[in-house]
CSV table of C-alpha atoms and ligand atoms in Angstrom, one decimal:
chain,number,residue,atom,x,y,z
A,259,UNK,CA,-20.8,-53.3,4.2
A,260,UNK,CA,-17.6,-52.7,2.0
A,261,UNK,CA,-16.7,-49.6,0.9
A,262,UNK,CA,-16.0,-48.8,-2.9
A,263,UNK,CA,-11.5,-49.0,-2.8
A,264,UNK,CA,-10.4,-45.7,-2.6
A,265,UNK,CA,-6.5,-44.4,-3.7
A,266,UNK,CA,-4.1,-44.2,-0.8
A,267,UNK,CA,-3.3,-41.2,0.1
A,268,UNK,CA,-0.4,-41.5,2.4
A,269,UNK,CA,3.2,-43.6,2.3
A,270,UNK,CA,5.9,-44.4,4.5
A,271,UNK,CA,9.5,-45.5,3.2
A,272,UNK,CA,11.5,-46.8,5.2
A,273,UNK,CA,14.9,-46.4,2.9
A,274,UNK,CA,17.0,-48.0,6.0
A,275,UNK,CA,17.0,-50.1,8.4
A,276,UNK,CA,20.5,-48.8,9.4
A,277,UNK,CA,20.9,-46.2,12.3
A,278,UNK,CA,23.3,-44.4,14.3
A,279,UNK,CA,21.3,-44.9,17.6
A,280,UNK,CA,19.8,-48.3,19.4
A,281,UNK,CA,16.9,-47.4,20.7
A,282,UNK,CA,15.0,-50.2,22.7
A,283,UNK,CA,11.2,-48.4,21.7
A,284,UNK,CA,12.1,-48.6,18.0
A,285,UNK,CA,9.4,-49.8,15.9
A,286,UNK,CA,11.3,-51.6,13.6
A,287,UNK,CA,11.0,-55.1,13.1
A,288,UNK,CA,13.4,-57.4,15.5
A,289,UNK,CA,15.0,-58.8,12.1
A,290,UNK,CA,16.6,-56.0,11.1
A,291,UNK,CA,17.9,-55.9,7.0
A,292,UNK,CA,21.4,-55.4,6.3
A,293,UNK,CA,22.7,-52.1,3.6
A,294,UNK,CA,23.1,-55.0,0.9
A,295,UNK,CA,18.9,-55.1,1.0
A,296,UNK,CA,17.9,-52.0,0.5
A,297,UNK,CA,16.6,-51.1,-3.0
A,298,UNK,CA,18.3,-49.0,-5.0
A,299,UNK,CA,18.1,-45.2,-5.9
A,300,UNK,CA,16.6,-45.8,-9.2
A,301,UNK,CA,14.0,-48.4,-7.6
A,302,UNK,CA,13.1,-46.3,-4.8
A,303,UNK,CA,12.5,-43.7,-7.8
A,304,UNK,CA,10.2,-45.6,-9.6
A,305,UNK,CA,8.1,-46.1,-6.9
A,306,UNK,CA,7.8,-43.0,-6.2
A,307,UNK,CA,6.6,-42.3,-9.9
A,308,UNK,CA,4.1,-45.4,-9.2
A,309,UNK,CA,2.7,-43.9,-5.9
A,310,UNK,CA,2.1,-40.4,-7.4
A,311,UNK,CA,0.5,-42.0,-10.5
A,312,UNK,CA,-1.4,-44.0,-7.7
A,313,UNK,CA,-2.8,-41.0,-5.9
A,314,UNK,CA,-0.4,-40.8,-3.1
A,315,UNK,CA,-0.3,-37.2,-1.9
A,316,UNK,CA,2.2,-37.9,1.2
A,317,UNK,CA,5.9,-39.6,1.8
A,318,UNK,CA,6.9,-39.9,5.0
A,319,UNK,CA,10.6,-40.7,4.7
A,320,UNK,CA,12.0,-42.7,7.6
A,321,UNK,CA,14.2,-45.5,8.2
A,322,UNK,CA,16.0,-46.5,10.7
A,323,UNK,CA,17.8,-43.3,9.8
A,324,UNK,CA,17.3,-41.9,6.4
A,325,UNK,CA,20.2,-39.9,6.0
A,326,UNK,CA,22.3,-42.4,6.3
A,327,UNK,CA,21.4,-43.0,2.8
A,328,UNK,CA,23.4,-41.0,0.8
A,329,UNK,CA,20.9,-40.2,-2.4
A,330,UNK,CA,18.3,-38.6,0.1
A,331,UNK,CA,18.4,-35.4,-1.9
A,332,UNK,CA,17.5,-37.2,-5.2
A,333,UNK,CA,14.9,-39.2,-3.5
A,334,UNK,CA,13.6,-36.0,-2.4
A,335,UNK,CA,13.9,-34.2,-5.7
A,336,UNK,CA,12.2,-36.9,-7.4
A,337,UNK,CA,9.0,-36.9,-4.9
A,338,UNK,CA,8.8,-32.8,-5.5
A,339,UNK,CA,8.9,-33.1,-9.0
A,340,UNK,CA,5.9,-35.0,-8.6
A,341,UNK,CA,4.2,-32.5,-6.5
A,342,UNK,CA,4.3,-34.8,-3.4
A,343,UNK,CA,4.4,-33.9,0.1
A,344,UNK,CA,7.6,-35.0,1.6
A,345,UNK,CA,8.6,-35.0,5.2
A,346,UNK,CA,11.4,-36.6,6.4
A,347,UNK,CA,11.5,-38.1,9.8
A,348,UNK,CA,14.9,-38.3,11.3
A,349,UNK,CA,16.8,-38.7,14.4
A,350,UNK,CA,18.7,-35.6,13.3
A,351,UNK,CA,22.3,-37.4,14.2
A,352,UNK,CA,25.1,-37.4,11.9
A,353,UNK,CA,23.5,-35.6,9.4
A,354,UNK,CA,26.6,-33.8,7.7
A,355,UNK,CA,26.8,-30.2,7.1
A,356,UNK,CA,25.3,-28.6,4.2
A,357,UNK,CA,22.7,-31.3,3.9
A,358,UNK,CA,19.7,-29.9,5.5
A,359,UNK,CA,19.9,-27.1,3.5
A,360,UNK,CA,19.9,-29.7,0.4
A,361,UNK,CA,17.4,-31.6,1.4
A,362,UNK,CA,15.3,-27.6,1.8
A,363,UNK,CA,16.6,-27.0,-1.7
A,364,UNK,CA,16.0,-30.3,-3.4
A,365,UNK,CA,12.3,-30.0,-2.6
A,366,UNK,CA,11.0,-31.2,1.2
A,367,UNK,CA,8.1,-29.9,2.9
A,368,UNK,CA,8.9,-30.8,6.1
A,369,UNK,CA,10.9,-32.0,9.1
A,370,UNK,CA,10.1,-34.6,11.9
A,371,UNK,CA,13.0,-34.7,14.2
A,372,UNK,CA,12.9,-37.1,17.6
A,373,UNK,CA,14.4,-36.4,20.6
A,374,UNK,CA,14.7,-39.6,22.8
A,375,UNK,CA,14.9,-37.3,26.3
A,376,UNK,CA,14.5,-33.5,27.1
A,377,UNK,CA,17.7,-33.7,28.6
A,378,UNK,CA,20.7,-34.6,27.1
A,379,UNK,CA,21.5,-37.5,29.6
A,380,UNK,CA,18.2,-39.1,28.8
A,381,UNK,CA,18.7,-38.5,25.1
A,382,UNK,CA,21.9,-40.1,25.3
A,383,UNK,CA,21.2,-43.3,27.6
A,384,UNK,CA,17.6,-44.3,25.8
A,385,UNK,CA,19.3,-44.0,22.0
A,386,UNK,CA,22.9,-45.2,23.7
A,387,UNK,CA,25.2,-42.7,21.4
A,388,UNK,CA,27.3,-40.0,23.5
A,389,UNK,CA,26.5,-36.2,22.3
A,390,UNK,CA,23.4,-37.4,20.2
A,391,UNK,CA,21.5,-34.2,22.3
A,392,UNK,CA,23.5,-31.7,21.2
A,393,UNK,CA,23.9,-32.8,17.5
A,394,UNK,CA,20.1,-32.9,17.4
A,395,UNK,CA,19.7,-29.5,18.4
A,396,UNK,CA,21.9,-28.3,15.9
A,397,UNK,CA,20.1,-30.2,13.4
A,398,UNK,CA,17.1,-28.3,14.4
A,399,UNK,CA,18.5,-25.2,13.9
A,400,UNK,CA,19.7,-25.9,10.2
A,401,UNK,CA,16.2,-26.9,9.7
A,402,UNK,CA,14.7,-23.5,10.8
A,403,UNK,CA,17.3,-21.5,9.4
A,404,UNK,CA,16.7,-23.6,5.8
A,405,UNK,CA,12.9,-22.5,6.3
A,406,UNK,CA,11.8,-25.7,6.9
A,407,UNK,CA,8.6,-26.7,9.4
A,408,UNK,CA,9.6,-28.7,12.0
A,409,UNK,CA,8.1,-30.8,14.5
A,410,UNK,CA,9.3,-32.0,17.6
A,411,UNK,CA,8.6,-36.4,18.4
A,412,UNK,CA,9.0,-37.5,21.7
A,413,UNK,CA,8.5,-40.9,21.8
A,414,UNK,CA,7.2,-41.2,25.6
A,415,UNK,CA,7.5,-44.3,28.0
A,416,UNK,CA,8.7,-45.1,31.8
A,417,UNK,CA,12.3,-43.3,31.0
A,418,UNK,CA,11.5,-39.9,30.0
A,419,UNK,CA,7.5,-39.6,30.8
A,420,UNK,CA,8.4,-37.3,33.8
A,421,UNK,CA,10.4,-35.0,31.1
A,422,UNK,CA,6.8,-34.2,29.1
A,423,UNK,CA,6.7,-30.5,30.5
A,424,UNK,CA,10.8,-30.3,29.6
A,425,UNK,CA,9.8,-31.6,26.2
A,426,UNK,CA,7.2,-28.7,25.8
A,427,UNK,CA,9.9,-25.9,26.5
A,428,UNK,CA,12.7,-27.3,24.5
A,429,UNK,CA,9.8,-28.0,20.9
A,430,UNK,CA,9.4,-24.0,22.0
A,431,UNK,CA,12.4,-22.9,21.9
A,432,UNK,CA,13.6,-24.9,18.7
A,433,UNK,CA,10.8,-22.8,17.2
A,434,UNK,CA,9.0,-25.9,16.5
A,435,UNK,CA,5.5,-25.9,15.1
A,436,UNK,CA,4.6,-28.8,16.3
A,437,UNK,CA,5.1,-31.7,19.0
A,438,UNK,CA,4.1,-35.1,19.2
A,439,UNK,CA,4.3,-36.7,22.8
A,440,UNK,CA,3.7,-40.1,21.2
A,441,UNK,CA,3.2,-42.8,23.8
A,442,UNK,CA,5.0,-45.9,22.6
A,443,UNK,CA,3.3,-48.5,20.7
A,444,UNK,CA,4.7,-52.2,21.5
A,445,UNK,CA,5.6,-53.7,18.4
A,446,UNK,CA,8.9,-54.7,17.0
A,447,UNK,CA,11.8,-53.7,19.4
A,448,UNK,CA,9.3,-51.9,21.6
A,449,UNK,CA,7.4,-55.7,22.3
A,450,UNK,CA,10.8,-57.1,23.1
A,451,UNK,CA,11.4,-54.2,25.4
A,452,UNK,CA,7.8,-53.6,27.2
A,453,UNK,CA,8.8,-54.5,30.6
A,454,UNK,CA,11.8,-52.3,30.7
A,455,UNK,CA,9.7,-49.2,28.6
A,456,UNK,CA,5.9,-49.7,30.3
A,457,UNK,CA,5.1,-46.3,33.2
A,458,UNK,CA,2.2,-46.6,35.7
A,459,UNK,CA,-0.9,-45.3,35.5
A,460,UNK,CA,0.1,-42.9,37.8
A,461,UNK,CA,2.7,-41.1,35.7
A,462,UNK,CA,0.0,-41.6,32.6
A,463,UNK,CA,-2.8,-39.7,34.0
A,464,UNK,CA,-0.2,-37.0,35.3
A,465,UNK,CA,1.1,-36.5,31.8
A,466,UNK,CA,-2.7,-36.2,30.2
A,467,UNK,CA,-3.2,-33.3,32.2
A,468,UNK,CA,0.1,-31.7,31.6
A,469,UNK,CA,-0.8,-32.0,28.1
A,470,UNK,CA,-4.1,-30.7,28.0
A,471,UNK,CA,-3.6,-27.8,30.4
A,472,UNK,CA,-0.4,-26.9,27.7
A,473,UNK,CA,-2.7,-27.4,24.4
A,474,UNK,CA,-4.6,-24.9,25.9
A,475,UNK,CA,-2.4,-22.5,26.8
A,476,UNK,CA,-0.4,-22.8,23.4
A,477,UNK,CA,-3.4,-22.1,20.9
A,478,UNK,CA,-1.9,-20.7,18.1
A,479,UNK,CA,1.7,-21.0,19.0
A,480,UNK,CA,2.3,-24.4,19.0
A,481,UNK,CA,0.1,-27.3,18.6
A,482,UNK,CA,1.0,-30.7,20.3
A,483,UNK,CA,-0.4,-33.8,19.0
A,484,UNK,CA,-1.2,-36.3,21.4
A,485,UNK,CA,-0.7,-40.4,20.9
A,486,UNK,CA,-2.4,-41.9,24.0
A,487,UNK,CA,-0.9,-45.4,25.1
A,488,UNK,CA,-2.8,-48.0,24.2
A,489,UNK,CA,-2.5,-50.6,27.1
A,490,UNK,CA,-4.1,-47.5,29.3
A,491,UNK,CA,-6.8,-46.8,26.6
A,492,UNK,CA,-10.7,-48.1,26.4
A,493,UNK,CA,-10.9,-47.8,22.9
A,494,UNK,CA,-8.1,-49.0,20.6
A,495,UNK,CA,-6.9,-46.1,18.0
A,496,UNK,CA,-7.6,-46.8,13.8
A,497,UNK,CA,-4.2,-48.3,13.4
A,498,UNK,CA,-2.9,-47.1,10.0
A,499,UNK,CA,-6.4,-45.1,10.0
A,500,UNK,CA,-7.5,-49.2,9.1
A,501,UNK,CA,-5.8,-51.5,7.3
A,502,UNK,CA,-5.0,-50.4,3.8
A,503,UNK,CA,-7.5,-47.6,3.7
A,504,UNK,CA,-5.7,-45.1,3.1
A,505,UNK,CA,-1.8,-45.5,3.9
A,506,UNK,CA,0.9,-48.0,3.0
A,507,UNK,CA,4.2,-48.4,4.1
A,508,UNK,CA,7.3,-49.9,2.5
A,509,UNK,CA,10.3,-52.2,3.5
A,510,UNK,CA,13.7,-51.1,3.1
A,511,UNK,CA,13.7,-54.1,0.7
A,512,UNK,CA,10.8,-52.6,-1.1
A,513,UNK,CA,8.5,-55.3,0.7
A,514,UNK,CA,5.0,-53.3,0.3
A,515,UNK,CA,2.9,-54.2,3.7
A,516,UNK,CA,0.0,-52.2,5.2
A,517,UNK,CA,1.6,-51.1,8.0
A,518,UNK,CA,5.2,-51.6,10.2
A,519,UNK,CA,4.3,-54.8,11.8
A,520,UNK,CA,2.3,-56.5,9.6
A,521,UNK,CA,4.9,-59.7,9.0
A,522,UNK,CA,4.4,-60.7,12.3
A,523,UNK,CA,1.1,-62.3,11.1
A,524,UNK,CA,2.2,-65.6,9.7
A,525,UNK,CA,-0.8,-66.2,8.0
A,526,UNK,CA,-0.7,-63.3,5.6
A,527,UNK,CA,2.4,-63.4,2.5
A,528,UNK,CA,3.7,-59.9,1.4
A,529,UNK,CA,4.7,-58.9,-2.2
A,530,UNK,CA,7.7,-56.8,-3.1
A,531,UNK,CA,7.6,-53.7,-5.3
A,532,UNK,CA,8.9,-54.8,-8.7
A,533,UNK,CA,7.8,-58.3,-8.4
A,534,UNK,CA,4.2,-56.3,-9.4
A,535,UNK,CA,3.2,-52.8,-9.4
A,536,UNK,CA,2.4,-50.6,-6.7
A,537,UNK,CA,-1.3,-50.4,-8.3
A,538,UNK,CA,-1.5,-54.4,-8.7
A,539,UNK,CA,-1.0,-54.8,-5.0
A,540,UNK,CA,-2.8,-52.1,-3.3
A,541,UNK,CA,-5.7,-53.6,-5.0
A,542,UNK,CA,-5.1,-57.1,-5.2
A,543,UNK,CA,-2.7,-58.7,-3.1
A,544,UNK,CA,-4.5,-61.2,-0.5
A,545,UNK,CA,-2.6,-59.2,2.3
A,546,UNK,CA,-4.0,-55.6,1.3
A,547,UNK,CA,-7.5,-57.3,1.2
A,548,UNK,CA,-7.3,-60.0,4.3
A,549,UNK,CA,-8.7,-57.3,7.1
A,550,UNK,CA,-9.7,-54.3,4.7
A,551,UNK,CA,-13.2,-52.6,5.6
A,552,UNK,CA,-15.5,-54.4,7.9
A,553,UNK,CA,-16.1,-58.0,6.2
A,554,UNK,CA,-13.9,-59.7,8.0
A,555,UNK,CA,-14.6,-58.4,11.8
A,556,UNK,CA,-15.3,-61.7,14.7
A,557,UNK,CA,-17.8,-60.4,17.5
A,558,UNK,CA,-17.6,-57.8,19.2
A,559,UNK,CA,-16.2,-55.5,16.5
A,560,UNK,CA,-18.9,-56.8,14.1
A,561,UNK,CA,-22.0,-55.9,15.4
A,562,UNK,CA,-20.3,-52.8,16.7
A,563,UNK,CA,-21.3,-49.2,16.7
A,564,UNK,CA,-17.6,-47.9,16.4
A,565,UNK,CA,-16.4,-50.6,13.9
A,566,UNK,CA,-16.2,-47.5,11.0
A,567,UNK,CA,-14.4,-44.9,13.8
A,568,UNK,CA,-11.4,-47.8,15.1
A,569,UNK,CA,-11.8,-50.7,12.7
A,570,UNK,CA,-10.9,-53.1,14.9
A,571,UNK,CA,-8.2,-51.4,15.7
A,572,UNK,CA,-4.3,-53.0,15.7
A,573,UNK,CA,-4.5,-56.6,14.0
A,574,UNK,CA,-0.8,-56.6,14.7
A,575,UNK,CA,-1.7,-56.2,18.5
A,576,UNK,CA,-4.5,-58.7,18.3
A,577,UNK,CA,-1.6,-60.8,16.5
A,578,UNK,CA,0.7,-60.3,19.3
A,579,UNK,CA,-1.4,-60.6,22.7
A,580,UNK,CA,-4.3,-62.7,21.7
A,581,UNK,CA,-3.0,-65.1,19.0
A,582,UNK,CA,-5.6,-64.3,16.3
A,583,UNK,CA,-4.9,-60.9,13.5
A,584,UNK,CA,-9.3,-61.2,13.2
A,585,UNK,CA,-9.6,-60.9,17.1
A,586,UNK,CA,-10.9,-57.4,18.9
A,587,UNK,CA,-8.0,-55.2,19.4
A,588,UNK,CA,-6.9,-56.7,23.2
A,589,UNK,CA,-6.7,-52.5,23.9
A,590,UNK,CA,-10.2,-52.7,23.4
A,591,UNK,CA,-12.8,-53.0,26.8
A,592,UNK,CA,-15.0,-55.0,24.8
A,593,UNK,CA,-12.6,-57.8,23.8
A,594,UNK,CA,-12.5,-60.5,26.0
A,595,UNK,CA,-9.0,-60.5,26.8
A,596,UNK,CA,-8.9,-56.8,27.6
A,597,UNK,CA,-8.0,-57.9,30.9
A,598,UNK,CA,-4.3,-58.7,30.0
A,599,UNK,CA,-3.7,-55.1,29.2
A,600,UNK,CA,-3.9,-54.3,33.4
A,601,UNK,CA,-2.0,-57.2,34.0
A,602,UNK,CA,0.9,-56.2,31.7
A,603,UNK,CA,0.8,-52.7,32.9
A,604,UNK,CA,0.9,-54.6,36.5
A,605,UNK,CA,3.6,-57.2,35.8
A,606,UNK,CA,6.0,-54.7,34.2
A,607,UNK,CA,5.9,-51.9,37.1
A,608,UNK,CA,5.7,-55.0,39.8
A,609,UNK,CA,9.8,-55.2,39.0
A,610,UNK,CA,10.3,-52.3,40.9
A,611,UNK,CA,11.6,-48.7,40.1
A,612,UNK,CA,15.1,-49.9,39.9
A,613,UNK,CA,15.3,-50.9,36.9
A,614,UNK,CA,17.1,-48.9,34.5
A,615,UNK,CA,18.8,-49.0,31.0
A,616,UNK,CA,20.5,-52.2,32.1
A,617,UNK,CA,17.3,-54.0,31.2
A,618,UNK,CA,16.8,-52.7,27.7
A,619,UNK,CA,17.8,-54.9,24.7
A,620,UNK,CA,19.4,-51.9,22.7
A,621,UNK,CA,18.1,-52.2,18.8
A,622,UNK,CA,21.0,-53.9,17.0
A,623,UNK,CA,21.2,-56.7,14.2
A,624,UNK,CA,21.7,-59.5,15.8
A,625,UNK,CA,20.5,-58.8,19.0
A,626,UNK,CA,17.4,-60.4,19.0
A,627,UNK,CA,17.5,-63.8,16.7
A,628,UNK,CA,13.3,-64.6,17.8
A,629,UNK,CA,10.3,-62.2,16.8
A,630,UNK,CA,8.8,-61.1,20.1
B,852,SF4,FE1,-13.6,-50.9,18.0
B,852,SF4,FE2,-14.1,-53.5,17.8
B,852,SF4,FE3,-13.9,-52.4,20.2
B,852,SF4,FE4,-16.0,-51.9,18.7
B,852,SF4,S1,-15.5,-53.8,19.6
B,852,SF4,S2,-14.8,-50.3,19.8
B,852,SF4,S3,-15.1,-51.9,16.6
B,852,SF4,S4,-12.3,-52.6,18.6
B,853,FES,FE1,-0.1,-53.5,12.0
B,853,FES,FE2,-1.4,-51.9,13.7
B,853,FES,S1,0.8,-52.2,13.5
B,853,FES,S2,-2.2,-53.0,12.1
């Protein structure tokens, strides 16, 4: 049964695609856009006016690297005059001094800062850019000293997953109030890159534990979120919380999709804000509505008793490893294929331990000229 279409609540803009660091897990899309794409300050603005009119309680600010654009603070003012919740997500790299502190003052709520290792050699060879670890941790320490929450993302795969108990200490000590130990999720550069990124289930289960026994032990110091990896998982995770439920994101071209990898789905034609409004294509446009609520579910998901908990989960994934955006979530053990998820896991450690950052394909433009 539909539901009634509700507001969206949350948004993510992605104001770049630019960044100082190349890292092979990024979720961006392999076709990276150039500076000379981006919508401008006043456009950005305007949707921002749009989305709070809309209902839109939440911008998440993220890029590539957002403070490489250099109206961040007016963005920022221009979201808190509106009374929305703003937390910018950054890799906390070049940010130039004085800034944090007017980003604080121009109005945001909140700061998500990722560190690519818990060591600085890790940091360093996963984001390839010398001395990235120390400037992050200096850009953590603006942050707290400008009153601003923070929380610590570690984007976890083969590379650093032995660091998760590392990760812990160093969120603690940057007086974070909370972590993420996000497993990575394989789209965009991530896909390209799954051999190279995937860890065994060995190293998985391990890290589970560590994080359970440290949830517990950090009640009401710290919390740490917990993204599981998919490929390991029985049940797929609501991508997006389901597709254009509640959440949105937007290009650095101001391409409005409902979530980061929805253009890999040929089938499905995306509309750019300005072209129509914000309003116009939340509720209309044929890509919002193609897999919204339940209508549009195959077998197993259809007659399913968790088809309002995951809703189908990824149609990105099912895009990617079975062929078909309508098909069961492949992370799911009721799809068919669910199969192939061992026999990835399988075929990427079956290289052997040796590999290292030789095999990644660094994110750059250019580097990769086929969507994975
Ligand atoms: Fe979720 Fe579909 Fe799997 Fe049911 S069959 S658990 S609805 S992905
Ligand atoms: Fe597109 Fe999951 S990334 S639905």
């Amino acid at each position: 049964m539909s539901e009634p279409l509700l507001p969206p609540i949350g948004m993510l803009a992605e104001l770049t695609h630019r960044c100082p660091l190349q890292c092979p897990y990024c979720s961006n899309p392999t076709e990276l856009l150039k500076a000379n794409r981006e919508m401008d300050t006043q456009s950005w603005l305007d949707l921002f006016e749009q989305a709070a009119d809309l209902g839109v309680l939440q911008v998440h600010l993220s890029g590539g690297e957002p403070t490489l654009r250099r109206d961040l603070e007016q963005l920022i003012a221009g979201l808190s005059a509106r009374s929305v919740y703003t937390n910018l997500i950054t890799a906390g790299v070049g940010v130039a001094e004085g800034r944090v502190e007017a980003f604080a003052e121009a109005g945001l709520d909140h700061l998500q800062l990722s560190f690519q290792g818990a060591r600085p050699a890790t940091t360093e060879m996963i984001g390839n850019h010398r001395g990235s670890h120390e400037k992050k941790l200096e850009t953590a320490r603006r942050a707290r000293a400008a009153g601003l929450p923070l929380t610590i993302n570690a984007p976890i795969h083969r590379h650093n997953i032995e660091e998760v108990p590392e990760f812990i200490e160093l969120a603690l000590s940057l007086g974070a109030e909370r972590l993420e130990i996000a497993n990575v999720q394989y789209s965009g550069w991530a896909l390209t890159n799954r051999d190279a990124l995937m860890p065994d289930r060995a190293a998985v289960d391990r890290q589970a534990e560590i994080v359970e026994a440290a949830r517990e032990r950090l009640t009401g110091i710290m919390n740490i979120d917990f993204v599981t990896p998919d490929y390991f998982a029985i049940y797929p995770k609501p991508c997006m919380g389901g597709w254009a439920r509640d959440a949105f994101m937007v290009a650095p071209d101001g391409m409005v999709l409902p979530c980061h990898a929805a253009q890999t789905i040929p089938s499905l034609s995306f509309e750019r804000f300005g072209e129509r409004s914000l309003a116009e294509i939340w509720t209309d446009s044929p890509a919002f509505n193609a897999f919204r609520g339940t209508d549009w579910m195959q077998e197993p998901c259809r007659g399913c008793e968790r088809r309002e908990i995951d809703w189908g989960g990824c149609r990105c994934q099912a895009m990617a490893i079975a062929g078909d955006p309508a098909a069961t979530d492949p992370a799911c053990v009721k799809s068919p294929i669910h199969a192939r998820m061992a026999n990835f896991i399988a075929a990427a450690n079956s290289t052997g331990s040796e590999r290292t950052a030789e095999s990644f394909i660094y994110r750059r433009i250019g580097a990769v000229t086929e969507p994975a």
